[in-house]
XYZ file of C-alpha atoms in Angstrom:
97
model
C 55.717 -68.766 -78.647
C 57.017 -70.104 -75.271
C 53.896 -68.709 -73.619
C 51.480 -70.624 -76.101
C 53.429 -73.926 -75.351
C 53.317 -73.255 -71.502
C 49.568 -72.488 -71.653
C 48.929 -75.619 -73.719
C 50.872 -77.843 -71.154
C 48.882 -76.164 -68.261
C 45.549 -76.774 -69.988
C 46.627 -80.300 -70.602
C 47.678 -81.071 -67.097
C 44.523 -79.508 -65.743
C 42.516 -81.723 -68.049
C 44.261 -84.857 -66.745
C 43.934 -83.783 -63.168
C 40.116 -83.271 -63.647
C 39.684 -86.642 -65.335
C 41.496 -88.306 -62.547
C 39.473 -86.448 -59.833
C 36.136 -87.275 -61.474
C 37.092 -90.882 -61.839
C 38.167 -90.946 -58.159
C 35.065 -89.498 -56.817
C 32.728 -91.767 -58.890
C 34.775 -94.901 -58.037
C 34.751 -94.042 -54.341
C 30.889 -93.830 -53.929
C 29.378 -96.690 -52.037
C 27.654 -99.352 -53.883
C 23.662 -99.309 -53.784
C 22.119 -101.609 -51.296
C 20.333 -104.712 -52.771
C 16.700 -104.058 -53.107
C 13.615 -106.297 -53.497
C 12.037 -106.128 -56.852
C 10.297 -109.717 -56.890
C 8.690 -111.291 -53.871
C 8.790 -114.914 -52.963
C 5.502 -116.538 -52.351
C 6.670 -119.539 -50.472
C 6.767 -119.720 -46.687
C 10.182 -119.959 -45.330
C 11.521 -122.042 -42.435
C 11.630 -119.592 -39.527
C 14.423 -121.300 -37.886
C 16.874 -120.608 -40.656
C 16.195 -116.912 -40.526
C 18.655 -114.812 -38.718
C 17.958 -111.254 -39.796
C 15.650 -108.940 -41.757
C 15.355 -105.546 -43.393
C 12.330 -103.562 -44.049
C 11.957 -101.965 -47.484
C 9.420 -99.454 -48.837
C 10.828 -98.736 -52.415
C 10.521 -99.996 -55.109
C 7.991 -102.340 -53.457
C 7.069 -102.820 -49.912
C 8.882 -105.917 -48.715
C 10.722 -107.733 -45.943
C 14.165 -109.056 -46.907
C 14.956 -111.981 -44.763
C 18.520 -113.199 -44.456
C 19.152 -116.943 -43.823
C 21.875 -118.617 -41.721
C 23.620 -119.224 -45.057
C 23.561 -115.530 -46.013
C 20.813 -115.855 -48.569
C 18.406 -112.933 -48.964
C 14.897 -113.533 -49.793
C 12.172 -110.967 -50.237
C 8.552 -111.665 -49.099
C 5.340 -109.586 -48.613
C 5.221 -108.063 -45.122
C 1.414 -108.669 -44.998
C 1.572 -112.347 -44.433
C 0.981 -113.763 -40.832
C 4.229 -116.188 -40.903
C 6.287 -113.043 -41.754
C 5.114 -111.099 -38.880
C 5.650 -114.115 -36.598
C 9.227 -114.426 -37.986
C 10.055 -110.797 -37.403
C 8.805 -111.108 -33.729
C 11.042 -114.175 -33.246
C 14.127 -112.423 -34.852
C 13.462 -109.343 -32.669
C 13.241 -111.351 -29.581
C 16.577 -113.064 -30.382
C 18.206 -109.569 -30.888
C 16.930 -108.337 -27.520
C 18.090 -111.546 -25.493
C 21.513 -111.343 -27.057
C 21.863 -107.724 -26.227
C 21.239 -108.252 -22.490
């Protein structure tokens, strides 16, 4: 009888330990990055852009980040987008020197 009670308690505690371990591993995973789904069609003020990220999936896009921290997704094929990327890259290289 005592053996059954001990076995039940061991199984109970293993179950609780497993639940806490699973919750901890799921909760400790990093959040997914924000990705572009829709693209803006408006041309942005290049002077207000401080950074960008390239994206391939789910759509090919450039995510510009403004001085206020706003993220705006645009098509990478537009001429003004390529100009903005070059300007941001130049700023990065001059700051690094």
